[in-house]
Short mmCIF file of C-alpha atoms in Angstrom, two decimals:
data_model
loop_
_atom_site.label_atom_id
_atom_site.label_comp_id
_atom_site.label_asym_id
_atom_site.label_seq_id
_atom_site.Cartn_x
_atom_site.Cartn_y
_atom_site.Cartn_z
CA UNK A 27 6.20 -0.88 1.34
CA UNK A 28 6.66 -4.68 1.91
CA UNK A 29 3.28 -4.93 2.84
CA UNK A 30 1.49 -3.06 -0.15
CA UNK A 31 4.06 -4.60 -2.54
CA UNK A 32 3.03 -8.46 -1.02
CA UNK A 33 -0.09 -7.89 -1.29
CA UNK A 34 0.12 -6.46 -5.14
CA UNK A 35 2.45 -9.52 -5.93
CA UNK A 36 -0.32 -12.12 -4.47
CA UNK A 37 -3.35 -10.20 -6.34
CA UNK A 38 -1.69 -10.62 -9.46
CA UNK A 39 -0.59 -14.52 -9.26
CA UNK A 40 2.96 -14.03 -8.65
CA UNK A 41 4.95 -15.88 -5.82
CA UNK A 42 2.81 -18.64 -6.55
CA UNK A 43 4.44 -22.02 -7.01
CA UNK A 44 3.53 -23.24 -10.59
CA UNK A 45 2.31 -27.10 -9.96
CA UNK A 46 5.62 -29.67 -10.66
CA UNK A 47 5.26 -32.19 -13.15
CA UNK A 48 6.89 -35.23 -13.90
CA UNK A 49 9.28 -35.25 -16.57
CA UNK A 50 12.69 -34.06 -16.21
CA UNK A 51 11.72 -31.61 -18.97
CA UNK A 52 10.16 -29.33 -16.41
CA UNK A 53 12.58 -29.79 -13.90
CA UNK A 54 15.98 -28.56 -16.27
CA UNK A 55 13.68 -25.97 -17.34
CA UNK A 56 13.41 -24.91 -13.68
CA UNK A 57 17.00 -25.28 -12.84
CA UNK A 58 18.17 -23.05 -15.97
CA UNK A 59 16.74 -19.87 -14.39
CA UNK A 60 12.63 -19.67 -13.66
CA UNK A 61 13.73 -19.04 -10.58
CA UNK A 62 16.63 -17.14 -9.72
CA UNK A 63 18.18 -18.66 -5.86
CA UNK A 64 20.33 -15.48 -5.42
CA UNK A 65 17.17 -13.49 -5.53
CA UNK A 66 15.16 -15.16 -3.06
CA UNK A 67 13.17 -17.69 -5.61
CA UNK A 68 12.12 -14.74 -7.57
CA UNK A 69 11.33 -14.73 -11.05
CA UNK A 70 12.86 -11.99 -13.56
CA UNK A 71 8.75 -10.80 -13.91
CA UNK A 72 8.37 -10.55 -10.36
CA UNK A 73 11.72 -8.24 -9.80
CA UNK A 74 10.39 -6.00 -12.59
CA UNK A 75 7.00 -5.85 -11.16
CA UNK A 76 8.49 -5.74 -7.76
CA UNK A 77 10.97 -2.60 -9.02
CA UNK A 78 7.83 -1.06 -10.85
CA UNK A 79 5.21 -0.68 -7.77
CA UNK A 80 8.30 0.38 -5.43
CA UNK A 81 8.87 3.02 -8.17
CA UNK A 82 5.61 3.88 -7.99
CA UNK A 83 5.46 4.16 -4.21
CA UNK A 84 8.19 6.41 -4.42
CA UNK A 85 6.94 8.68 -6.44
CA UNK A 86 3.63 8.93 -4.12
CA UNK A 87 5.57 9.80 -1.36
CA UNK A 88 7.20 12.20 -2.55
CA UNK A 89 4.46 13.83 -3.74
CA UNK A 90 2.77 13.39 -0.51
CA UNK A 91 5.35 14.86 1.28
CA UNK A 92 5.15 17.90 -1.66
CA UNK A 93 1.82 18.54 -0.70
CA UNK A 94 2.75 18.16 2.99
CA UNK A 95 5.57 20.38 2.98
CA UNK A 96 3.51 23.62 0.83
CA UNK A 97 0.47 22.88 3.33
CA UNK A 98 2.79 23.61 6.05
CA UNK A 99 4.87 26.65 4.09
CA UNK A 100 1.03 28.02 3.70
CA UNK A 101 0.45 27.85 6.96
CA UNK A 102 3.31 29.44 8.37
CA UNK A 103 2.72 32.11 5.59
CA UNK A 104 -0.28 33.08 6.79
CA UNK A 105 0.41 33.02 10.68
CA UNK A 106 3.26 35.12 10.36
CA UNK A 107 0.61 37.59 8.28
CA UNK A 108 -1.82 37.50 11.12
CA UNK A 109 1.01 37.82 13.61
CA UNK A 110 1.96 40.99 12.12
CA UNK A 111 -1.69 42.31 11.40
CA UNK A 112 -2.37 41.76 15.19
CA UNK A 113 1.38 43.60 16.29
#
């Protein structure tokens, strides 16, 4: 999850440290909450996009593991079918 999510952060310019310029505009801009510390540096768009593509994950696993699950139930369906044809 860390992995995919890194790598969907990086392809779409996030986590990327905006260049710093000089006057102190910038900087009290920066202090008043671009960056949040108690987040790890992250910005209020990254947390959402983070939160959005781990939502998204989630739901793909669990449909994965839907499919999974059924493929299995099918199976042993038609085993215990056979099973009992050959008894």
């Amino acid at each position: 999850c860390h992995v995919s999510l890194t790598d969907f952060l990086k392809k779409n310019g996030f986590g990327q440290k905006a260049p710093e310029k000089e006057d102190s505009k910038s900087d009290e801009a920066a202090k008043d909450g671009e960056r949040d510390e108690d987040s790890g540096g992250m910005s209020y768009t990254e947390r959402a996009t983070t939160r959005t593509q781990c939502r998204k994950l989630t739901k793909f696993i669990r449909m994965v593991q839907y499919l999974f699950n059924d493929a299995i139930a099918q199976m042993v369906r038609h085993t215990a079918s056979r099973l009992l044809e050959v008894l």
